[in-house]
Coordinates of N, CA, C and O in Angstrom, one line a residue:
X3 N -0.4 20.5 -0.1 CA 0.7 19.6 0.2 C 0.1 18.3 0.7 O -0.7 18.4 1.7
X4 N 0.4 17.2 0.1 CA -0.1 15.9 0.6 C 1.1 15.0 0.8 O 2.0 14.9 0.0
X5 N 1.1 14.3 1.9 CA 2.1 13.3 2.2 C 1.5 11.9 2.5 O 0.5 11.9 3.2
X6 N 2.2 10.9 2.0 CA 1.8 9.5 2.3 C 3.0 8.9 3.1 O 4.1 8.9 2.6
X7 N 2.7 8.5 4.3 CA 3.8 7.9 5.1 C 3.5 6.5 5.5 O 2.5 6.2 6.1
X8 N 4.4 5.6 5.1 CA 4.3 4.2 5.3 C 5.0 3.8 6.6 O 6.0 4.4 6.9
X9 N 4.6 2.7 7.2 CA 5.3 2.1 8.3 C 4.9 0.6 8.4 O 4.0 0.2 7.8
X10 N 5.7 -0.1 9.2 CA 5.4 -1.5 9.4 C 6.3 -2.5 8.7 O 6.2 -3.7 8.9
X11 N 7.2 -2.1 7.9 CA 8.1 -3.0 7.2 C 9.1 -3.6 8.1 O 9.2 -3.2 9.3
X12 N 9.9 -4.5 7.6 CA 10.9 -5.1 8.5 C 11.3 -6.5 8.0 O 11.0 -6.9 6.8
X13 N 12.1 -7.2 8.8 CA 12.6 -8.5 8.5 C 11.7 -9.6 9.2 O 11.4 -9.4 10.4
X14 N 11.3 -10.5 8.4 CA 10.4 -11.6 9.0 C 10.8 -12.9 8.3 O 11.3 -13.0 7.2
X15 N 10.6 -14.0 9.1 CA 11.0 -15.3 8.6 C 9.9 -15.8 7.6 O 8.7 -15.4 7.7
X16 N 10.2 -16.7 6.7 CA 9.2 -17.3 5.9 C 8.1 -17.9 6.7 O 8.3 -18.5 7.7
X17 N 6.8 -17.6 6.2 CA 5.7 -18.1 6.9 C 5.1 -17.1 8.0 O 4.1 -17.3 8.5
X18 N 5.9 -16.1 8.2 CA 5.5 -15.0 9.1 C 4.5 -14.0 8.6 O 4.1 -14.1 7.4
X19 N 4.2 -13.0 9.4 CA 3.3 -12.0 9.0 C 3.8 -10.6 9.3 O 4.7 -10.4 10.2
X20 N 3.3 -9.6 8.5 CA 3.6 -8.2 8.7 C 2.4 -7.4 8.4 O 1.6 -7.9 7.6
X21 N 2.2 -6.3 9.0 CA 1.1 -5.4 8.8 C 1.7 -4.0 8.4 O 2.4 -3.4 9.2
X22 N 1.5 -3.6 7.2 CA 1.9 -2.3 6.8 C 0.8 -1.2 6.9 O -0.4 -1.6 6.8
X23 N 1.2 0.0 7.2 CA 0.2 1.1 7.3 C 0.7 2.2 6.4 O 1.9 2.4 6.2
X24 N -0.3 3.0 5.9 CA 0.1 4.2 5.1 C -1.0 5.3 5.5 O -2.2 5.1 5.2
X25 N -0.5 6.4 6.0 CA -1.4 7.4 6.4 C -1.1 8.7 5.5 O 0.0 9.1 5.3
X26 N -2.3 9.2 5.0 CA -2.2 10.4 4.2 C -2.4 11.6 5.1 O -3.3 11.6 6.0
X27 N -1.6 12.7 4.9 CA -1.8 13.9 5.6 C -1.7 15.1 4.7 O -1.1 15.0 3.7
X28 N -2.2 16.2 5.2 CA -2.1 17.4 4.4 C -3.5 18.2 4.5 O -4.4 17.7 5.0
X29 N -3.5 19.4 4.0 CA -4.6 20.2 4.1 C -5.3 20.5 2.8 O -6.3 21.3 2.8
X30 N -4.7 20.0 1.7 CA -5.2 20.4 0.4 C -6.1 19.4 -0.3 O -6.5 19.6 -1.4
X31 N -6.4 18.3 0.4 CA -7.2 17.3 -0.3 C -8.6 17.2 0.2 O -8.9 17.4 1.4
X32 N -9.5 17.0 -0.8 CA -10.9 16.9 -0.5 C -11.3 15.5 -0.1 O -12.1 15.3 0.8
X33 N -10.8 14.5 -0.9 CA -11.1 13.1 -0.6 C -10.0 12.2 -1.2 O -9.4 12.6 -2.1
X34 N -9.9 11.0 -0.6 CA -9.0 10.0 -1.1 C -9.8 9.0 -1.7 O -10.7 8.4 -1.1
X35 N -9.5 8.7 -3.0 CA -10.3 7.8 -3.8 C -9.6 6.4 -3.6 O -9.5 5.9 -2.5
X36 N -9.2 5.8 -4.7 CA -8.6 4.5 -4.6 C -7.2 4.6 -4.0 O -6.4 5.5 -4.3
X37 N -6.9 3.6 -3.1 CA -5.6 3.5 -2.5 C -5.1 2.1 -2.8 O -5.8 1.2 -3.0
X38 N -3.8 2.0 -2.9 CA -3.2 0.8 -3.4 C -1.8 0.6 -2.8 O -1.2 1.5 -2.3
X39 N -1.4 -0.7 -2.9 CA 0.0 -1.0 -2.5 C 0.7 -1.6 -3.7 O 0.1 -2.5 -4.4
X40 N 1.9 -1.1 -4.0 CA 2.7 -1.6 -5.0 C 4.0 -2.2 -4.4 O 4.3 -1.8 -3.2
X41 N 4.8 -2.9 -5.1 CA 6.1 -3.4 -4.6 C 7.1 -3.5 -5.7 O 6.7 -3.7 -6.9
X42 N 8.3 -3.3 -5.3 CA 9.4 -3.4 -6.3 C 10.6 -4.2 -5.7 O 11.2 -3.7 -4.7
X43 N 10.8 -5.3 -6.3 CA 11.9 -6.1 -5.9 C 13.2 -5.7 -6.7 O 13.1 -5.1 -7.8
X44 N 14.4 -6.0 -6.1 CA 15.6 -5.6 -6.8 C 15.7 -6.2 -8.3 O 15.4 -7.4 -8.5
X45 N 15.9 -5.3 -9.2 CA 16.1 -5.7 -10.6 C 14.7 -6.0 -11.3 O 14.7 -6.4 -12.5
X46 N 13.6 -5.7 -10.6 CA 12.3 -5.9 -11.3 C 11.5 -4.6 -11.3 O 11.8 -3.6 -10.6
X47 N 10.5 -4.6 -12.1 CA 9.7 -3.4 -12.3 C 8.7 -3.4 -11.1 O 8.4 -4.4 -10.5
X48 N 8.2 -2.2 -10.8 CA 7.2 -2.0 -9.7 C 5.9 -2.6 -10.2 O 5.5 -2.5 -11.4
X49 N 5.3 -3.4 -9.3 CA 4.0 -4.1 -9.7 C 2.9 -3.8 -8.6 O 3.2 -3.6 -7.4
X50 N 1.7 -3.8 -9.1 CA 0.6 -3.6 -8.3 C 0.3 -4.9 -7.4 O 0.3 -6.0 -8.0
X51 N 0.2 -4.7 -6.1 CA -0.1 -5.9 -5.3 C -1.6 -5.9 -5.0 O -2.2 -7.0 -5.1
X52 N -2.2 -4.8 -4.6 CA -3.6 -4.8 -4.3 C -4.1 -3.4 -4.2 O -3.3 -2.4 -4.0
X53 N -5.4 -3.2 -4.4 CA -6.0 -1.8 -4.3 C -7.4 -1.9 -3.7 O -8.0 -3.0 -3.6
X54 N -7.8 -0.8 -3.2 CA -9.1 -0.7 -2.5 C -9.8 0.6 -2.8 O -9.1 1.7 -2.8
X55 N -11.0 0.6 -3.3 CA -11.7 1.9 -3.5 C -12.2 2.5 -2.2 O -12.2 1.9 -1.1
X56 N -12.7 3.7 -2.3 CA -13.2 4.4 -1.1 C -14.4 3.6 -0.5 O -14.5 3.6 0.7
X57 N -15.2 2.9 -1.3 CA -16.3 2.2 -0.8 C -15.9 0.8 -0.3 O -16.8 0.0 0.2
X58 N -14.7 0.4 -0.6 CA -14.2 -0.9 0.0 C -14.0 -2.0 -1.0 O -13.7 -3.2 -0.6
X59 N -14.3 -1.8 -2.3 CA -14.0 -2.8 -3.3 C -12.5 -3.1 -3.4 O -11.8 -2.1 -3.6
X60 N -12.2 -4.3 -3.5 CA -10.7 -4.7 -3.5 C -10.4 -5.4 -4.8 O -11.2 -6.1 -5.4
X61 N -9.1 -5.4 -5.0 CA -8.5 -6.1 -6.2 C -7.1 -6.6 -5.7 O -6.4 -5.9 -5.1
X62 N -6.8 -7.9 -6.1 CA -5.5 -8.4 -5.7 C -4.8 -9.0 -6.9 O -5.4 -9.7 -7.8
X63 N -3.5 -8.9 -6.9 CA -2.6 -9.7 -7.8 C -2.7 -11.1 -7.4 O -3.0 -11.5 -6.3
X64 N -2.5 -12.0 -8.4 CA -2.6 -13.4 -8.1 C -1.6 -13.8 -7.0 O -1.9 -14.7 -6.2
X65 N -0.5 -13.2 -7.0 CA 0.5 -13.6 -6.0 C 0.1 -13.2 -4.5 O 0.6 -13.7 -3.6
X66 N -0.9 -12.3 -4.4 CA -1.3 -11.8 -3.1 C -2.6 -12.5 -2.7 O -3.0 -12.5 -1.5
X67 N -3.4 -13.1 -3.6 CA -4.7 -13.7 -3.2 C -4.5 -14.8 -2.2 O -3.7 -15.7 -2.3
X68 N -5.4 -14.7 -1.2 CA -5.4 -15.7 -0.1 C -4.4 -15.5 1.0 O -4.4 -16.2 2.0
X69 N -3.4 -14.6 0.8 CA -2.4 -14.3 1.8 C -2.4 -12.9 2.3 O -2.1 -12.6 3.5
X70 N -2.7 -12.0 1.4 CA -2.7 -10.5 1.8 C -4.1 -10.0 1.9 O -5.0 -10.4 1.1
X71 N -4.3 -9.0 2.8 CA -5.6 -8.4 2.9 C -5.4 -6.9 3.0 O -4.7 -6.4 3.9
X72 N -6.1 -6.1 2.1 CA -6.0 -4.7 2.2 C -7.3 -4.2 2.9 O -8.4 -4.7 2.7
X73 N -7.1 -3.1 3.6 CA -8.3 -2.5 4.3 C -7.9 -1.0 4.4 O -6.8 -0.6 4.3
X74 N -8.9 -0.2 4.8 CA -8.7 1.2 5.0 C -9.6 1.8 6.0 O -10.7 1.2 6.3
X75 N -9.2 2.9 6.6 CA -10.0 3.6 7.6 C -10.1 5.0 7.0 O -9.2 5.8 7.1
X76 N -11.3 5.3 6.4 CA -11.5 6.6 5.8 C -11.4 7.7 6.7 O -11.0 8.8 6.4
X77 N -11.9 7.5 7.9 CA -11.9 8.6 8.9 C -10.4 9.0 9.3 O -10.2 10.2 9.7
X78 N -9.5 8.1 9.2 CA -8.1 8.3 9.5 C -7.2 8.5 8.3 O -6.0 8.6 8.4
X79 N -7.8 8.4 7.1 CA -7.1 8.5 5.8 C -5.9 7.5 5.8 O -4.8 7.9 5.4
X80 N -6.2 6.3 6.2 CA -5.1 5.3 6.3 C -5.5 4.0 5.6 O -6.7 3.6 5.6
X81 N -4.5 3.4 5.0 CA -4.7 2.1 4.3 C -3.8 1.1 5.0 O -2.7 1.5 5.4
X82 N -4.2 -0.1 5.1 CA -3.4 -1.1 5.7 C -3.2 -2.3 4.7 O -4.0 -2.5 3.8
X83 N -2.1 -3.0 5.0 CA -1.9 -4.3 4.2 C -1.4 -5.3 5.2 O -0.3 -5.2 5.8
X84 N -2.3 -6.3 5.4 CA -2.0 -7.4 6.3 C -1.4 -8.5 5.4 O -2.1 -9.0 4.5
X85 N -0.2 -8.9 5.7 CA 0.5 -9.9 4.9 C 0.8 -11.1 5.7 O 1.5 -11.0 6.7
X86 N 0.2 -12.3 5.3 CA 0.4 -13.5 6.1 C 1.1 -14.5 5.2 O 1.2 -14.4 3.9
X87 N 1.6 -15.6 5.8 CA 2.3 -16.6 5.1 C 3.3 -16.1 4.1 O 3.3 -16.4 2.9
X88 N 4.2 -15.2 4.6 CA 5.1 -14.5 3.7 C 6.1 -15.5 3.1 O 6.6 -16.4 3.8
X89 N 6.6 -15.2 1.9 CA 7.5 -16.0 1.2 C 8.8 -15.1 0.9 O 8.6 -13.9 0.7
X90 N 9.9 -15.8 0.6 CA 11.1 -15.0 0.2 C 10.8 -14.1 -1.0 O 11.4 -13.0 -1.1
X91 N 10.0 -14.6 -1.9 CA 9.7 -13.8 -3.1 C 8.9 -12.6 -2.9 O 8.6 -11.8 -3.8
X92 N 8.4 -12.4 -1.6 CA 7.6 -11.2 -1.3 C 8.6 -10.1 -0.9 O 8.2 -9.0 -0.7
X93 N 9.9 -10.4 -0.8 CA 10.9 -9.4 -0.4 C 10.9 -8.3 -1.5 O 11.0 -8.6 -2.7
X94 N 10.7 -7.1 -1.0 CA 10.6 -5.9 -1.9 C 10.5 -4.6 -1.1 O 10.2 -4.7 0.1
X95 N 10.6 -3.5 -1.8 CA 10.2 -2.3 -1.2 C 8.7 -2.1 -1.5 O 8.3 -2.2 -2.7
X96 N 7.9 -1.9 -0.5 CA 6.4 -1.7 -0.7 C 6.1 -0.2 -0.7 O 6.5 0.5 0.3
X97 N 5.3 0.2 -1.7 CA 4.9 1.6 -1.8 C 3.4 1.8 -1.7 O 2.7 1.0 -2.3
X98 N 3.0 2.8 -1.0 CA 1.6 3.2 -0.9 C 1.3 4.1 -2.0 O 2.2 5.0 -2.4
X99 N 0.1 4.1 -2.5 CA -0.3 4.9 -3.6 C -1.7 5.4 -3.4 O -2.5 4.6 -2.9
X100 N -2.0 6.6 -3.7 CA -3.4 7.1 -3.4 C -3.8 8.1 -4.5 O -3.0 9.0 -4.9
X101 N -5.0 7.9 -5.0 CA -5.6 8.9 -5.9 C -6.4 9.9 -5.1 O -7.4 9.5 -4.5
X102 N -6.0 11.1 -5.2 CA -6.6 12.1 -4.2 C -7.2 13.3 -5.0 O -6.6 13.8 -5.9
X103 N -8.4 13.6 -4.6 CA -9.1 14.7 -5.2 C -8.8 16.0 -4.3 O -8.9 15.9 -3.1
X104 N -8.3 17.0 -5.0 CA -7.8 18.2 -4.3 C -8.9 19.3 -4.2 O -9.8 19.3 -5.0
X105 N -8.8 20.1 -3.2 CA -9.8 21.2 -3.0 C -9.7 22.1 -4.2 O -10.7 22.8 -4.6
X106 N -8.5 22.2 -4.8 CA -8.3 23.1 -6.0 C -8.9 22.6 -7.2 O -9.0 23.3 -8.3
X107 N -9.4 21.3 -7.2 CA -10.0 20.7 -8.4 C -9.2 19.7 -9.0 O -7.9 19.8 -8.9
X108 N -9.7 18.7 -9.6 CA -9.0 17.7 -10.2 C -8.4 16.7 -9.2 O -8.6 16.8 -8.0
X109 N -7.8 15.7 -9.7 CA -7.2 14.6 -8.8 C -5.8 14.4 -9.3 O -5.4 14.7 -10.4
X110 N -5.0 13.8 -8.3 CA -3.6 13.5 -8.6 C -3.2 12.3 -7.8 O -3.8 12.0 -6.7
X111 N -2.3 11.5 -8.4 CA -1.8 10.3 -7.7 C -0.5 10.7 -6.9 O 0.4 11.3 -7.4
X112 N -0.5 10.2 -5.6 CA 0.6 10.4 -4.8 C 1.2 9.1 -4.4 O 0.5 8.1 -4.3
X113 N 2.5 9.1 -4.1 CA 3.2 7.9 -3.7 C 3.9 8.2 -2.3 O 4.3 9.3 -2.0
X114 N 4.0 7.1 -1.5 CA 4.8 7.1 -0.3 C 6.2 6.9 -0.6 O 6.6 6.7 -1.8
X115 N 7.0 7.0 0.4 CA 8.5 6.8 0.2 C 9.0 5.4 0.2 O 10.1 5.1 -0.2
X116 N 8.1 4.5 0.5 CA 8.4 3.1 0.5 C 8.9 2.5 1.8 O 9.5 3.2 2.6
X117 N 8.6 1.3 2.0 CA 9.1 0.6 3.2 C 9.6 -0.8 2.8 O 8.9 -1.5 2.1
X118 N 10.7 -1.2 3.4 CA 11.4 -2.4 3.0 C 10.8 -3.6 3.7 O 10.6 -3.6 5.0
X119 N 10.4 -4.6 3.0 CA 10.0 -5.9 3.6 C 11.0 -7.0 3.1 O 11.2 -7.1 1.9
X120 N 11.6 -7.6 4.1 CA 12.5 -8.7 3.8 C 12.1 -10.0 4.4 O 11.8 -10.0 5.6
X121 N 11.9 -11.0 3.6 CA 11.5 -12.3 4.1 C 12.6 -13.3 4.0 O 13.0 -13.6 2.9
X122 N 13.2 -13.6 5.1 CA 14.4 -14.5 5.1 C 14.6 -15.2 6.4 O 14.2 -14.7 7.4
X123 N 15.2 -16.4 6.3 CA 15.5 -17.1 7.5 C 16.9 -16.9 8.0 O 17.3 -17.4 9.0

Protein backbone atom coordinates (compact mmCIF):
# COMPACT_ATOMS: atom_id res chain seq x y z
CA UNK A 1 0.00 0.00 0.00
CA UNK A 2 1.40 3.36 -1.07
CA UNK A 3 -0.11 6.75 -0.33
CA UNK A 4 0.78 10.21 -1.57
CA UNK A 5 -0.49 13.00 0.64
CA UNK A 6 -0.34 16.60 -0.53
CA UNK A 7 -0.50 19.73 1.59
CA UNK A 8 0.06 23.46 1.28
CA UNK A 9 -2.69 24.59 -1.06
CA UNK A 10 -4.92 27.55 -0.36
CA UNK A 11 -6.02 31.00 -1.40
CA UNK A 12 -3.38 33.56 -2.34
CA UNK A 13 -3.42 36.96 -4.00
CA UNK A 14 -1.87 37.49 -7.44
CA UNK A 15 1.87 37.90 -7.09
CA UNK A 16 1.95 35.81 -3.94
CA UNK A 17 3.65 32.52 -3.17
CA UNK A 18 2.71 29.05 -2.00
CA UNK A 19 4.72 25.94 -1.20
CA UNK A 20 3.17 22.55 -1.82
CA UNK A 21 4.41 19.33 -0.28
CA UNK A 22 3.73 15.71 -1.13
CA UNK A 23 4.86 12.87 1.09
CA UNK A 24 4.86 9.23 0.07
CA UNK A 25 4.21 6.60 2.72
CA UNK A 26 3.80 2.86 2.84
CA UNK A 27 5.79 -0.29 3.37
CA UNK A 28 5.66 -1.83 -0.06
CA UNK A 29 7.93 0.37 -2.07
CA UNK A 30 11.61 -0.08 -2.77
CA UNK A 31 12.35 3.32 -4.27
CA UNK A 32 10.67 6.41 -5.64
CA UNK A 33 11.80 7.32 -9.11
CA UNK A 34 10.48 10.37 -10.95
CA UNK A 35 8.10 12.61 -8.99
CA UNK A 36 5.96 15.25 -10.60
CA UNK A 37 3.28 17.87 -10.11
CA UNK A 38 0.28 18.09 -12.40
CA UNK A 39 -2.63 20.50 -12.29
CA UNK A 40 -6.18 20.57 -13.55
CA UNK A 41 -8.18 23.75 -13.92
CA UNK A 42 -11.97 23.70 -14.20
CA UNK A 43 -13.03 22.57 -17.66
CA UNK A 44 -9.49 21.74 -18.71
CA UNK A 45 -7.42 18.61 -19.01
CA UNK A 46 -4.83 17.68 -16.42
CA UNK A 47 -1.41 19.00 -17.43
CA UNK A 48 2.15 18.39 -16.33
CA UNK A 49 3.63 21.32 -14.44
CA UNK A 50 7.05 19.99 -13.50
CA UNK A 51 8.94 16.80 -12.72
CA UNK A 52 12.11 15.73 -10.97
CA UNK A 53 14.11 12.52 -11.19
CA UNK A 54 15.61 10.78 -8.20
CA UNK A 55 18.99 12.27 -9.07
CA UNK A 56 17.52 15.78 -9.24
CA UNK A 57 17.10 16.46 -12.95
CA UNK A 58 14.12 18.73 -13.50
CA UNK A 59 11.70 19.57 -16.26
CA UNK A 60 9.22 22.47 -16.36
CA UNK A 61 6.24 23.43 -18.46
CA UNK A 62 6.70 26.79 -20.15
CA UNK A 63 4.03 28.27 -17.86
CA UNK A 64 6.09 27.31 -14.80
CA UNK A 65 9.58 28.28 -15.92
CA UNK A 66 11.10 31.08 -13.87
CA UNK A 67 8.30 31.07 -11.30
CA UNK A 68 8.02 27.52 -9.94
CA UNK A 69 10.74 25.35 -8.42
CA UNK A 70 10.46 21.63 -7.77
CA UNK A 71 12.69 19.89 -5.24
CA UNK A 72 12.70 16.65 -3.29
CA UNK A 73 14.00 15.10 -0.13
CA UNK A 74 14.75 11.46 -0.89
CA UNK A 75 15.34 10.60 2.76
CA UNK A 76 11.81 11.77 3.60
CA UNK A 77 10.16 10.54 0.37
CA UNK A 78 8.83 14.03 -0.16
CA UNK A 79 8.58 16.37 -3.14
CA UNK A 80 8.00 20.11 -2.93
CA UNK A 81 6.71 22.76 -5.29
CA UNK A 82 7.61 26.35 -4.54
CA UNK A 83 5.33 28.63 -6.53
CA UNK A 84 6.17 32.34 -6.77
CA UNK A 85 4.60 35.24 -8.62
CA UNK A 86 1.33 33.37 -8.82
CA UNK A 87 -1.23 34.37 -11.43
CA UNK A 88 -4.99 33.82 -11.57
CA UNK A 89 -4.41 31.33 -14.38
CA UNK A 90 -2.46 29.16 -11.95
CA UNK A 91 -5.73 28.42 -10.18
CA UNK A 92 -6.26 24.66 -10.29
CA UNK A 93 -6.21 21.45 -8.31
CA UNK A 94 -2.59 20.37 -8.04
CA UNK A 95 -1.80 16.66 -7.99
CA UNK A 96 1.34 14.90 -6.91
CA UNK A 97 2.51 11.96 -9.01
CA UNK A 98 5.22 9.40 -8.33
CA UNK A 99 6.69 6.48 -10.23
CA UNK A 100 7.48 3.89 -7.57
CA UNK A 101 9.39 0.65 -7.74
CA UNK A 102 7.78 -1.96 -5.50
CA UNK A 103 9.44 -4.67 -3.44
CA UNK A 104 7.24 -7.14 -5.29
CA UNK A 105 8.88 -6.12 -8.55
CA UNK A 106 7.96 -3.73 -11.30
CA UNK A 107 6.92 -0.12 -10.95
CA UNK A 108 3.64 1.69 -10.73
CA UNK A 109 2.48 5.30 -10.92
CA UNK A 110 0.63 6.68 -7.92
CA UNK A 111 -1.40 9.88 -7.55
CA UNK A 112 -2.20 12.06 -4.59
CA UNK A 113 -5.70 13.25 -3.80
CA UNK A 114 -5.03 16.79 -4.99
CA UNK A 115 -4.82 20.15 -3.28
CA UNK A 116 -6.68 23.27 -4.38
CA UNK A 117 -4.70 26.39 -5.27
CA UNK A 118 -6.74 29.53 -5.85
CA UNK A 119 -5.11 32.77 -6.98
CA UNK A 120 -7.51 35.65 -6.59
CA UNK A 121 -7.73 39.16 -5.19
